[in-house]
mmCIF file of C-alpha atoms in Angstrom:
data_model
loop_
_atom_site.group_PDB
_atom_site.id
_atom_site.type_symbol
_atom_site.label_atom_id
_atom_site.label_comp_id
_atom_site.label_asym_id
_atom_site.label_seq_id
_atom_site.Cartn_x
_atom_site.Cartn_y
_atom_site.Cartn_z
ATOM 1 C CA UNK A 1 -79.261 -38.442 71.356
ATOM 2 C CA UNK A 2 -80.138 -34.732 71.748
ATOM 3 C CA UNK A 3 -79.572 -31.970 74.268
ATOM 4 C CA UNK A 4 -82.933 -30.364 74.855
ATOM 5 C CA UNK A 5 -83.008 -27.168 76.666
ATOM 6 C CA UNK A 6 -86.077 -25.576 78.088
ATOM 7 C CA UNK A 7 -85.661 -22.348 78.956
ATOM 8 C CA UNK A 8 -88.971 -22.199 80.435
ATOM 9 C CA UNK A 9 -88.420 -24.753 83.772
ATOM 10 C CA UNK A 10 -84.633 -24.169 83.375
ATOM 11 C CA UNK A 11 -83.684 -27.976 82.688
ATOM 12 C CA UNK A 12 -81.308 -29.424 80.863
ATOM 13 C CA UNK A 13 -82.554 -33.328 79.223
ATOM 14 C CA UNK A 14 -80.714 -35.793 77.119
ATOM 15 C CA UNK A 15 -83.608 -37.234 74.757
ATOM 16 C CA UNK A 16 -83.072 -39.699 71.786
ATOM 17 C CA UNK A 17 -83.499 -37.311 68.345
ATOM 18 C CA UNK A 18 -86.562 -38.890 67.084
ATOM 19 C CA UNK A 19 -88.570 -38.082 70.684
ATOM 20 C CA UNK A 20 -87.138 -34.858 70.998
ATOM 21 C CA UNK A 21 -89.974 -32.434 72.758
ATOM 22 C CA UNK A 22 -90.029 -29.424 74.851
ATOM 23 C CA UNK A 23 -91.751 -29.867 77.970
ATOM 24 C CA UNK A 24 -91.512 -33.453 77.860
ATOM 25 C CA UNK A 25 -91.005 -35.423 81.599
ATOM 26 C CA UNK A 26 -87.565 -35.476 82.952
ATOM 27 C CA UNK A 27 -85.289 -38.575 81.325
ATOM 28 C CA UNK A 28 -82.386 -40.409 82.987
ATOM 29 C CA UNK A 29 -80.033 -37.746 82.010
ATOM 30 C CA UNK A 30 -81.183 -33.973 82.847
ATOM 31 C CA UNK A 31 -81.406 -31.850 85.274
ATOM 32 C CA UNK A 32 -82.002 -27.665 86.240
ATOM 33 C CA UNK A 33 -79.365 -25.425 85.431
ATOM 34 C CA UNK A 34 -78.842 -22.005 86.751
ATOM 35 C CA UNK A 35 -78.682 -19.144 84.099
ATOM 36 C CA UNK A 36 -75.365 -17.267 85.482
ATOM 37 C CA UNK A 37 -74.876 -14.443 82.872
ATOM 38 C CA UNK A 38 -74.520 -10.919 83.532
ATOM 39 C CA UNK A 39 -72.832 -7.674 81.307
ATOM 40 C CA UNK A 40 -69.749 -9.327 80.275
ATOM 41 C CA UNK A 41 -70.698 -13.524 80.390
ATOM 42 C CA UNK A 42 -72.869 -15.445 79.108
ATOM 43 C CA UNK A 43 -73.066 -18.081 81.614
ATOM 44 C CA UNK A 44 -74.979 -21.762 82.619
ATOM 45 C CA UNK A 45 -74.199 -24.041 85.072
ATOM 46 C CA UNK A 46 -75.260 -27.395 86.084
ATOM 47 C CA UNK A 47 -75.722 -29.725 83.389
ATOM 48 C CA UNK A 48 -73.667 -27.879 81.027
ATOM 49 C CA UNK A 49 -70.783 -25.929 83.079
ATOM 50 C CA UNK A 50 -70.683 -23.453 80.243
ATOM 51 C CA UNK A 51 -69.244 -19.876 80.430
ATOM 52 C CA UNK A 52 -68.204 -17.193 77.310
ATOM 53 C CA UNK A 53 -66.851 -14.091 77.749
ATOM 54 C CA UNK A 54 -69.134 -11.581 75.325
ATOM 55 C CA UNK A 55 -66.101 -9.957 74.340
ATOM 56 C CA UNK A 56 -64.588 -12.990 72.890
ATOM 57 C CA UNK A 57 -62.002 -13.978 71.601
ATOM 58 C CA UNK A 58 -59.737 -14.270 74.973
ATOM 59 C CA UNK A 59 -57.062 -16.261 76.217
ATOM 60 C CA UNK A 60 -58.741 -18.077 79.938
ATOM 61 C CA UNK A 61 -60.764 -16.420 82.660
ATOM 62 C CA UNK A 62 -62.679 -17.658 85.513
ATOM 63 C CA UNK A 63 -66.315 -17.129 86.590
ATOM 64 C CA UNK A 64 -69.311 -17.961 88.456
ATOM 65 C CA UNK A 65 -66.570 -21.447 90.016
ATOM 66 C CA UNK A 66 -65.011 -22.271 86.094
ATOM 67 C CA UNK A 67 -61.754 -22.039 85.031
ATOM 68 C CA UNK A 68 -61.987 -21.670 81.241
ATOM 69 C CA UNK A 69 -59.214 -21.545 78.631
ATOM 70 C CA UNK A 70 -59.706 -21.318 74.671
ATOM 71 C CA UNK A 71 -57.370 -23.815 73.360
ATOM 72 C CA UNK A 72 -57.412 -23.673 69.463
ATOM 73 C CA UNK A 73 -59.418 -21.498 66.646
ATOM 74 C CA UNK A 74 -61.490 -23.141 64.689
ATOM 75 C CA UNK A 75 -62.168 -21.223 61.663
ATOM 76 C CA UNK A 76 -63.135 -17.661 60.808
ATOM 77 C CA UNK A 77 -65.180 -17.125 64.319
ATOM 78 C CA UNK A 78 -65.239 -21.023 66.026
ATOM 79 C CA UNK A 79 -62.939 -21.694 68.903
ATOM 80 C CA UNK A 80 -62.623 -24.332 71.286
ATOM 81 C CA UNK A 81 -63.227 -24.167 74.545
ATOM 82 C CA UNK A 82 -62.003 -26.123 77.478
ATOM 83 C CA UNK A 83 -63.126 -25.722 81.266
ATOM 84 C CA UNK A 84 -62.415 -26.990 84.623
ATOM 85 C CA UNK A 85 -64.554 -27.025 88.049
ATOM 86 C CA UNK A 86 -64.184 -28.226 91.597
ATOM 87 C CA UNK A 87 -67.714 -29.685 91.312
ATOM 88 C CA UNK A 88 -67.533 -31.419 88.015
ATOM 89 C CA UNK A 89 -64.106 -33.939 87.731
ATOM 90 C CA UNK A 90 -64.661 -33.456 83.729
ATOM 91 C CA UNK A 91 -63.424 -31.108 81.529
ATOM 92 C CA UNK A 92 -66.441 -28.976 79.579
ATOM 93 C CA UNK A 93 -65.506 -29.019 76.635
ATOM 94 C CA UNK A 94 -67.228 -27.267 73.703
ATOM 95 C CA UNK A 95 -67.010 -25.207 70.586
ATOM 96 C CA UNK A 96 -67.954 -21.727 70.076
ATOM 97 C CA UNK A 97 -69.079 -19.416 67.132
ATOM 98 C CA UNK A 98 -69.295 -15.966 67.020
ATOM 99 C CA UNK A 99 -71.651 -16.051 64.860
ATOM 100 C CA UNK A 100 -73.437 -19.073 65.425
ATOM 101 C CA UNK A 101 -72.981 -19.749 69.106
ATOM 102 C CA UNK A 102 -72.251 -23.233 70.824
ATOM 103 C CA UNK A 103 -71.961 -25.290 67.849
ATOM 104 C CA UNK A 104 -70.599 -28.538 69.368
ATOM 105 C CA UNK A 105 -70.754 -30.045 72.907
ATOM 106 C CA UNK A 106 -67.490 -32.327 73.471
ATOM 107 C CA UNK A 107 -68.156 -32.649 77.189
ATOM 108 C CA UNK A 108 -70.151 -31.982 79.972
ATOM 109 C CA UNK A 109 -71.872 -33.063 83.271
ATOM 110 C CA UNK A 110 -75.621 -34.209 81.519
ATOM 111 C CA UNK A 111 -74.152 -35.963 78.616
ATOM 112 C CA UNK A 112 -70.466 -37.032 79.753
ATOM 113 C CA UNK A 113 -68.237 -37.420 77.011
ATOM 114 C CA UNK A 114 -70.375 -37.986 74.497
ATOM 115 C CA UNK A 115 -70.269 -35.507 71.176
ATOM 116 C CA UNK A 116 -73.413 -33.326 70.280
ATOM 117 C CA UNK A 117 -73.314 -30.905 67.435
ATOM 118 C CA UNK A 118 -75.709 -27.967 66.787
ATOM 119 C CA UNK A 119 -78.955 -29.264 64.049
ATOM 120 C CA UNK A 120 -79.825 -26.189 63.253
ATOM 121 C CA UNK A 121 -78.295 -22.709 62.273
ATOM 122 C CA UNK A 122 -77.780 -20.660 65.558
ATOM 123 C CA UNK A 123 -77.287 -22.252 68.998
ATOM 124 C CA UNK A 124 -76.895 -21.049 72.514
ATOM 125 C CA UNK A 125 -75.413 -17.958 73.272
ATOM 126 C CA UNK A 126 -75.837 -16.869 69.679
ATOM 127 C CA UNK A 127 -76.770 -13.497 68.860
ATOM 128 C CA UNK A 128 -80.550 -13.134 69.408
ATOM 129 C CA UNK A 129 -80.872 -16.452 70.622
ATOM 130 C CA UNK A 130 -79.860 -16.275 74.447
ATOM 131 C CA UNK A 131 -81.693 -17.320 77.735
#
């Protein structure tokens, strides 16, 4: 499975990897997100529940309803991130590159606890390559 964002309509979809389209109709597991960023996040909300501070690396904050916490470094510029919210009973969990961006998805409210890991080179929230 794949987590296909369209920046476009703002929706988040779960697709299996070999369908995997922009633009394609709405699956079991999607939904919109809201795009909460502003000077000093990047921020989106919904499916994901994700929020960064852009002047990473820090200890927790809170913003736009998440209580976030980085819990462990990675490597050189990857740390893991862990997240709370009164809507969501989960824990968003995912890792972060500063160079690369959201490399790994551990947990969130469109794909549950199931692992995703960035195909390509850059992800979300990398530099260049934000919504």
């Amino acid at each position: 499975m794949a987590i296909v964002i369209d920046v476009g309509r703002t929706w988040i979809d779960v697709q299996g990897k070999e369908h995997v389209r922009i633009g394609a109709a709405g699956g079991d597991f999607g939904g919109s997100y809201d795009d909460c960023g502003n000077q000093a996040f990047y921020c989106m909300t919904g499916g994901l529940e994700i929020v960064i501070p852009k002047a990473m690396p820090m200890k927790e904050w809170t913003y736009h309803g998440l209580y976030c916490k980085n819990v462990a470094k990675l490597g050189s510029d990857s740390y893991r991130i862990m997240c709370q919210s009164p809507n969501y009973r989960g824990r968003p969990t995912y890792t972060y590159s500063l160079s690369r961006g959201v490399i790994s998805i551990e947990s969130s409210p469109v794909a549950s606890y199931n692992k995703f890991e960035l195909r390509g080179d850059r992800g979300l929230f990398s530099p260049g390559n934000n919504p």
